[in-house]
PDB file of C-alpha atoms in Angstrom:
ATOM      1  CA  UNK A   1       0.000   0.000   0.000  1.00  0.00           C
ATOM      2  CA  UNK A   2       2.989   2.590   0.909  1.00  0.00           C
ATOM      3  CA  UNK A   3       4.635   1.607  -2.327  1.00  0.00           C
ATOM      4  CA  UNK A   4       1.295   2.563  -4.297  1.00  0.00           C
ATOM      5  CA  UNK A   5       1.166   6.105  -2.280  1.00  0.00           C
ATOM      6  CA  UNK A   6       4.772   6.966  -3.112  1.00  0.00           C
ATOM      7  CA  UNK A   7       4.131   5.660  -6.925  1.00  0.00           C
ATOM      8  CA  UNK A   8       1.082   7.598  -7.207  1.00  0.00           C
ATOM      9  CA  UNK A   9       3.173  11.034  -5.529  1.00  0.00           C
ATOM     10  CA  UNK A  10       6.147  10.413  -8.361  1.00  0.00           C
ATOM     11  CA  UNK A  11       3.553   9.870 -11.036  1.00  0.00           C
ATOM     12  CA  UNK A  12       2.135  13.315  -9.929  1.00  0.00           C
ATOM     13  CA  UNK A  13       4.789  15.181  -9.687  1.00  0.00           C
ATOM     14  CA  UNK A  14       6.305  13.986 -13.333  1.00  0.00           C
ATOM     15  CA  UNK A  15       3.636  14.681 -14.810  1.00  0.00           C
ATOM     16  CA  UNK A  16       2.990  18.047 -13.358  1.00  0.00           C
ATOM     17  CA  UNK A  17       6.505  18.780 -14.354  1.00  0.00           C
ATOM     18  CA  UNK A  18       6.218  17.907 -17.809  1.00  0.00           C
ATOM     19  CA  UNK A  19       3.106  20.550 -18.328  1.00  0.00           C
ATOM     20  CA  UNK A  20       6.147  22.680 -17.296  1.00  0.00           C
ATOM     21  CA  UNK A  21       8.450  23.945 -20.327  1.00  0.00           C
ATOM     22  CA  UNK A  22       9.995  26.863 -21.075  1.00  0.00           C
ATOM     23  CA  UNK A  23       9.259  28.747 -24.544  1.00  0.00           C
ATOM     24  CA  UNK A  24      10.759  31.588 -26.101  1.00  0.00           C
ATOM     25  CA  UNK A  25      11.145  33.140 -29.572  1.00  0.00           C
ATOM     26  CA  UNK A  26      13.271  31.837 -31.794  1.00  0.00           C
ATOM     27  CA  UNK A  27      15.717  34.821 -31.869  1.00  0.00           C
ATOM     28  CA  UNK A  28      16.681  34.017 -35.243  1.00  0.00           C
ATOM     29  CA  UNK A  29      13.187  33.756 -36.765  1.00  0.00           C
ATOM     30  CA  UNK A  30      11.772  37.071 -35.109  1.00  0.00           C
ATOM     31  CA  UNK A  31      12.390  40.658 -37.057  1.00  0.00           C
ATOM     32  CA  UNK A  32      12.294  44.264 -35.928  1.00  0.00           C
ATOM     33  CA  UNK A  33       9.054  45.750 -37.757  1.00  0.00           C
ATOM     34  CA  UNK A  34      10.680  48.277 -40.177  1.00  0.00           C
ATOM     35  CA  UNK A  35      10.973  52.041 -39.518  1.00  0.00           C
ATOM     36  CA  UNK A  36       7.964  54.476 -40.476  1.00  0.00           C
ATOM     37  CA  UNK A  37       8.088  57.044 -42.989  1.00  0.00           C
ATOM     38  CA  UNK A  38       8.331  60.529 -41.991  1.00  0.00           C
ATOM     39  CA  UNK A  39       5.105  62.573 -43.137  1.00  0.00           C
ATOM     40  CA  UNK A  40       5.370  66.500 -43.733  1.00  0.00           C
ATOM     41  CA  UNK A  41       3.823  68.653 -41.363  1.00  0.00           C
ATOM     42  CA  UNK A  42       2.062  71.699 -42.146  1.00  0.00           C
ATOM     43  CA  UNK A  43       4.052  75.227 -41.269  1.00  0.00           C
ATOM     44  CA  UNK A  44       2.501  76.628 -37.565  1.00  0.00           C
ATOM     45  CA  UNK A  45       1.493  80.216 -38.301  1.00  0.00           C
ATOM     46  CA  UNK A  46       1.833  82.818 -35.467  1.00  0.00           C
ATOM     47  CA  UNK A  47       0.175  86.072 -35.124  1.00  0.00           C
ATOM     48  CA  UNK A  48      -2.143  88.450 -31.902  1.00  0.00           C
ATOM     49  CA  UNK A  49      -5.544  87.045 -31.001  1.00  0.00           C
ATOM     50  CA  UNK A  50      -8.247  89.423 -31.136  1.00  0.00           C
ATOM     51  CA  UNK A  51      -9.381  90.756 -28.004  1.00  0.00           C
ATOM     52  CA  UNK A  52     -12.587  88.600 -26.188  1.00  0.00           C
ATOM     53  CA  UNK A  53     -15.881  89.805 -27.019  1.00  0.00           C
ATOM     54  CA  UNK A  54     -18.113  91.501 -24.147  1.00  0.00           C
ATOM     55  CA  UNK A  55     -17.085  94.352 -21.550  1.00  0.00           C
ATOM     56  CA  UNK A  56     -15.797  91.758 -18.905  1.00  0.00           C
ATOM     57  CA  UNK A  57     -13.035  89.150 -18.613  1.00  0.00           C
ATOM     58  CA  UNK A  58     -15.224  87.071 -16.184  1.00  0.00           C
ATOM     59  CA  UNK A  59     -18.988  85.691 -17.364  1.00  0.00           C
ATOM     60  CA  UNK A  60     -22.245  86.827 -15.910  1.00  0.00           C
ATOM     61  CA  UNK A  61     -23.177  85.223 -12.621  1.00  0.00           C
ATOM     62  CA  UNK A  62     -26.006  83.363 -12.705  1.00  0.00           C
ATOM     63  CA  UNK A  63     -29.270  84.736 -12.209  1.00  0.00           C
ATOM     64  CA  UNK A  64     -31.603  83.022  -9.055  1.00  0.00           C
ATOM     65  CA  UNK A  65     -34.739  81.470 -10.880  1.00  0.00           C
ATOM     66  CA  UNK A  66     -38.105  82.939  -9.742  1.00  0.00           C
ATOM     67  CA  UNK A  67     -40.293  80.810  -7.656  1.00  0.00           C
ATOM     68  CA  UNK A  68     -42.717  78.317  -9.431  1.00  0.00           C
ATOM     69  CA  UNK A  69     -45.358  80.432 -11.133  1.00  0.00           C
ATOM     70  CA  UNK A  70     -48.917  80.199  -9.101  1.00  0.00           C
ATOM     71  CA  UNK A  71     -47.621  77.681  -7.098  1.00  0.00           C
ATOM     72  CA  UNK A  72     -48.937  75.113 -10.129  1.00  0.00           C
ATOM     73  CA  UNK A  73     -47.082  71.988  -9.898  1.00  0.00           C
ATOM     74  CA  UNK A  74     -46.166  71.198 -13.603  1.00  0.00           C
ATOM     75  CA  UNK A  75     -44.981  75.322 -13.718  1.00  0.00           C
ATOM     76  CA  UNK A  76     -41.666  76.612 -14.030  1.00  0.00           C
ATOM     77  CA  UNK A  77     -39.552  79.541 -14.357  1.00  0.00           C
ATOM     78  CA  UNK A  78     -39.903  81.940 -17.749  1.00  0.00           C
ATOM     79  CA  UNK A  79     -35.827  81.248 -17.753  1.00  0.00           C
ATOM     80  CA  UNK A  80     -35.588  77.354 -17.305  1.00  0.00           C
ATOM     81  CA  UNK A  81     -33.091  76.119 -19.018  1.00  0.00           C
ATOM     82  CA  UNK A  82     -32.513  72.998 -21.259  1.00  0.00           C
ATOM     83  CA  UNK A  83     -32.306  69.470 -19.373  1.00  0.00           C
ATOM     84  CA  UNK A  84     -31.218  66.187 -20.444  1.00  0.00           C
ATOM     85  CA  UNK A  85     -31.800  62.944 -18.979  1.00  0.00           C
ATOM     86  CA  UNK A  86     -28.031  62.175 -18.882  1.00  0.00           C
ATOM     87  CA  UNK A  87     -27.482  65.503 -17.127  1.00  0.00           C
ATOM     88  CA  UNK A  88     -29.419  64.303 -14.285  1.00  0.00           C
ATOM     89  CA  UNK A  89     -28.069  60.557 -13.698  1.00  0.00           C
ATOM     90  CA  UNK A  90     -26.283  60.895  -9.917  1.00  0.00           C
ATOM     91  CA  UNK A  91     -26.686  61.905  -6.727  1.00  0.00           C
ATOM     92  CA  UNK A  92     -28.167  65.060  -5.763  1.00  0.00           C
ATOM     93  CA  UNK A  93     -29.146  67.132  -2.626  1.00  0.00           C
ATOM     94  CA  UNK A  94     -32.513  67.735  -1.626  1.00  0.00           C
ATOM     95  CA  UNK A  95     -32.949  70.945  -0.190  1.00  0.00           C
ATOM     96  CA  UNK A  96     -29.576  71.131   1.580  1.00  0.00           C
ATOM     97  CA  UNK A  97     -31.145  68.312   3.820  1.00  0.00           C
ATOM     98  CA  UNK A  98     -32.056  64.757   2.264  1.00  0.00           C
ATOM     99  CA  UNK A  99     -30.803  63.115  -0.895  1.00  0.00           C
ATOM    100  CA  UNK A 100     -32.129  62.384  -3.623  1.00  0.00           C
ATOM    101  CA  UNK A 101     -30.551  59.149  -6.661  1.00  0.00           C
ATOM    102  CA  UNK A 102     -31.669  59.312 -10.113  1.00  0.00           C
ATOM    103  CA  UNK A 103     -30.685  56.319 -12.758  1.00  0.00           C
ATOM    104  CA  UNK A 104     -31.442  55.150 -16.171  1.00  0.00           C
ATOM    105  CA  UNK A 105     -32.567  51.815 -15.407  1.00  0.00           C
ATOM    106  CA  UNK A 106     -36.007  51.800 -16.699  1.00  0.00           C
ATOM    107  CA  UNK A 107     -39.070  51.576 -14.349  1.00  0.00           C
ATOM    108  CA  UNK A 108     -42.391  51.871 -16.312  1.00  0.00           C
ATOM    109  CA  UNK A 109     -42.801  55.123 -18.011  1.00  0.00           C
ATOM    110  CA  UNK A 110     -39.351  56.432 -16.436  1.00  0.00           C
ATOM    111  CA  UNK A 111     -36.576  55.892 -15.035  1.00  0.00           C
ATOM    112  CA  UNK A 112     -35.698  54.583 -11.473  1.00  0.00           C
ATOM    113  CA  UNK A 113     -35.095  56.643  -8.797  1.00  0.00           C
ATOM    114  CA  UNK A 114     -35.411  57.229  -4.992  1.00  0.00           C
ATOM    115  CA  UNK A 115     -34.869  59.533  -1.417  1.00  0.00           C
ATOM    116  CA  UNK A 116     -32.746  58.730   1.339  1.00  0.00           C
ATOM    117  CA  UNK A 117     -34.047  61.139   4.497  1.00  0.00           C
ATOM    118  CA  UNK A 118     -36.706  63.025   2.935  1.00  0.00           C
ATOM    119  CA  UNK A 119     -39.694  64.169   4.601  1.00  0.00           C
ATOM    120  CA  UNK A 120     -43.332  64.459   2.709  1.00  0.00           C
ATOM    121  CA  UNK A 121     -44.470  63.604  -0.574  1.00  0.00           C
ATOM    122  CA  UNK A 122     -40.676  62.879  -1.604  1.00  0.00           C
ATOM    123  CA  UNK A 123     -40.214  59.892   0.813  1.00  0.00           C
ATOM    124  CA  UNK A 124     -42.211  57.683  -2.126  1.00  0.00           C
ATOM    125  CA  UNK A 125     -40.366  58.564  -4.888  1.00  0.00           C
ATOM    126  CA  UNK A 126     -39.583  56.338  -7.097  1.00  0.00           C
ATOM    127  CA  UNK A 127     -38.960  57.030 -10.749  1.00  0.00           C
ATOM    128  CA  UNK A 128     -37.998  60.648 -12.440  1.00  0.00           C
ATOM    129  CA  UNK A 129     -38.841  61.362 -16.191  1.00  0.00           C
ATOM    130  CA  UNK A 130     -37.624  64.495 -18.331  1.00  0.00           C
ATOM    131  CA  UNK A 131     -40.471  66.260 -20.573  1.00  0.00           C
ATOM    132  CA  UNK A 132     -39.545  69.114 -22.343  1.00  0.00           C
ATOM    133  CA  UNK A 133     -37.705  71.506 -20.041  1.00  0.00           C
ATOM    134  CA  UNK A 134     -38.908  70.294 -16.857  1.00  0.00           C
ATOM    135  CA  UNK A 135     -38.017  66.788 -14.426  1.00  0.00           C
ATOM    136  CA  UNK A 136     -40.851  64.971 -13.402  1.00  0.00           C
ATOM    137  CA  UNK A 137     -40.605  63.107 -10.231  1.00  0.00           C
ATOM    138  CA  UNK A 138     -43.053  60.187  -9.764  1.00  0.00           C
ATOM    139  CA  UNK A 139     -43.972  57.847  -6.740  1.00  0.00           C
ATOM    140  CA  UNK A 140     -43.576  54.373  -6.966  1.00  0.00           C
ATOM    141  CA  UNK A 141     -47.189  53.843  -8.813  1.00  0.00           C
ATOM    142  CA  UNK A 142     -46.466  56.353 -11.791  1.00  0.00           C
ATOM    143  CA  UNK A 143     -47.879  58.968 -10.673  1.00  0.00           C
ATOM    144  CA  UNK A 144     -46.512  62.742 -10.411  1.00  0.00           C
ATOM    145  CA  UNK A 145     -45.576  63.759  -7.256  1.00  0.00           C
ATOM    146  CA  UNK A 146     -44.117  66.775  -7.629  1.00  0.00           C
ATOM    147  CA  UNK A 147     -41.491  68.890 -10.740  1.00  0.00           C
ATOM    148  CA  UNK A 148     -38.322  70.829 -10.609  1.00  0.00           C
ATOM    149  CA  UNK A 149     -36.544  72.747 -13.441  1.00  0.00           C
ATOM    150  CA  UNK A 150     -32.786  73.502 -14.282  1.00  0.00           C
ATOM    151  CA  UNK A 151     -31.944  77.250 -12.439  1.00  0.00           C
ATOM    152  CA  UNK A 152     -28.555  77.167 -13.122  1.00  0.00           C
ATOM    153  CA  UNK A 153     -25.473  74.072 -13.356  1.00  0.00           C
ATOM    154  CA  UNK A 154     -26.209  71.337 -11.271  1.00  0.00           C
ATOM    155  CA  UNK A 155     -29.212  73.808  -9.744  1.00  0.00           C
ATOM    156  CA  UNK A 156     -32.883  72.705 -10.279  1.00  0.00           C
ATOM    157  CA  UNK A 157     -35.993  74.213  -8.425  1.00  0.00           C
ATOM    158  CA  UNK A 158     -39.374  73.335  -8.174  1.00  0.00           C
ATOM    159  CA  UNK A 159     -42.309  72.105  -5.883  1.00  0.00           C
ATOM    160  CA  UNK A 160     -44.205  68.790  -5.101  1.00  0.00           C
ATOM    161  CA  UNK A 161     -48.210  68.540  -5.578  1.00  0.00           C
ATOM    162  CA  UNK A 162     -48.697  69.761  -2.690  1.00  0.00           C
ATOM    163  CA  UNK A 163     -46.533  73.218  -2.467  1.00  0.00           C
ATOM    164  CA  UNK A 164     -43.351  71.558  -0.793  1.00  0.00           C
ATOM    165  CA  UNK A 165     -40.162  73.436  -2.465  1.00  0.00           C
ATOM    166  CA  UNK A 166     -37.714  71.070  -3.711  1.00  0.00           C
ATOM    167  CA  UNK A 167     -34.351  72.906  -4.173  1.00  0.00           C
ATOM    168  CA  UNK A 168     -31.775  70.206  -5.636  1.00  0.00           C
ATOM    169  CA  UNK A 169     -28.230  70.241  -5.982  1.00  0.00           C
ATOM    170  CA  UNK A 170     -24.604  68.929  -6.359  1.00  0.00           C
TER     171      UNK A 170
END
């Protein structure tokens, strides 16, 4: 029986050993790919910039968005400006307090989405949709619970059906 267990172990180990070579290029079969060919390059011209358009080095600041008009959920700001779904895909702050996680996965009519600490209508949020200049925000049956629109970069303002502001940000 010993015998067996030590012809076995040699047996093994041989054979593990000979899954074991060594291989390298044949130095005398491999060659150097051959050199590239210079292109021309077109002459650099020089020369004064003109000087930047407008009265100021620096941009205007931003300008704060009016409050929803009426109090109408569904109405926004004369200067809301242009949203994309993309745009929106993150993390955001709910009015400096709660947060607030928007995705792309689809959930029926929108996308997926969801509060973490929010008091009110937002605590059943649960998908987000953009339409037109505005984001919808829905609860988890479909239904709209409340709207913001884009103020400013990474700004958006807006209320919930029932007059709550909703201030979010990054």
């Amino acid at each position: 029986m010993m015998q067996f267990r030590h012809m076995a172990t040699g047996l093994v180990v041989i054979l593990s050993l000979a899954g074991c070579q060594r291989t390298a290029y044949n130095d005398a079969s491999y060659s150097a790919p051959s050199p590239l060919t210079a292109q021309p390059v077109p002459s650099v011209q020089g020369g004064q910039l003109p000087p930047p358009s407008g009265s100021s080095q620096f941009p205007a600041a931003p300008t704060t968005a009016a409050p929803v008009a009426g109090g109408q959920p569904g109405a926004m700001a004369a200067n809301a400006m242009d949203v994309t779904k993309e745009s929106m895909v993150g993390s955001w702050r709910v009015n400096g307090s709660c947060d607030m996680f928007l995705t792309l996965t689809n959930l029926g009519s929108g996308s997926r989405g969801g509060t973490r600490g929010c008091v009110g209508e937002l605590t059943a949020m649960g998908s987000w949709e953009v339409t037109g200049k505005q984001v919808i925000l829905k609860d988890r049956s479909g239904n709209q619970i409340g709207s913001v629109y884009k103020t400013a970069d990474n700004a958006f303002s807006g209320q919930t059906n029932t007059g709550q502001a909703i201030s979010l940000s990054r």
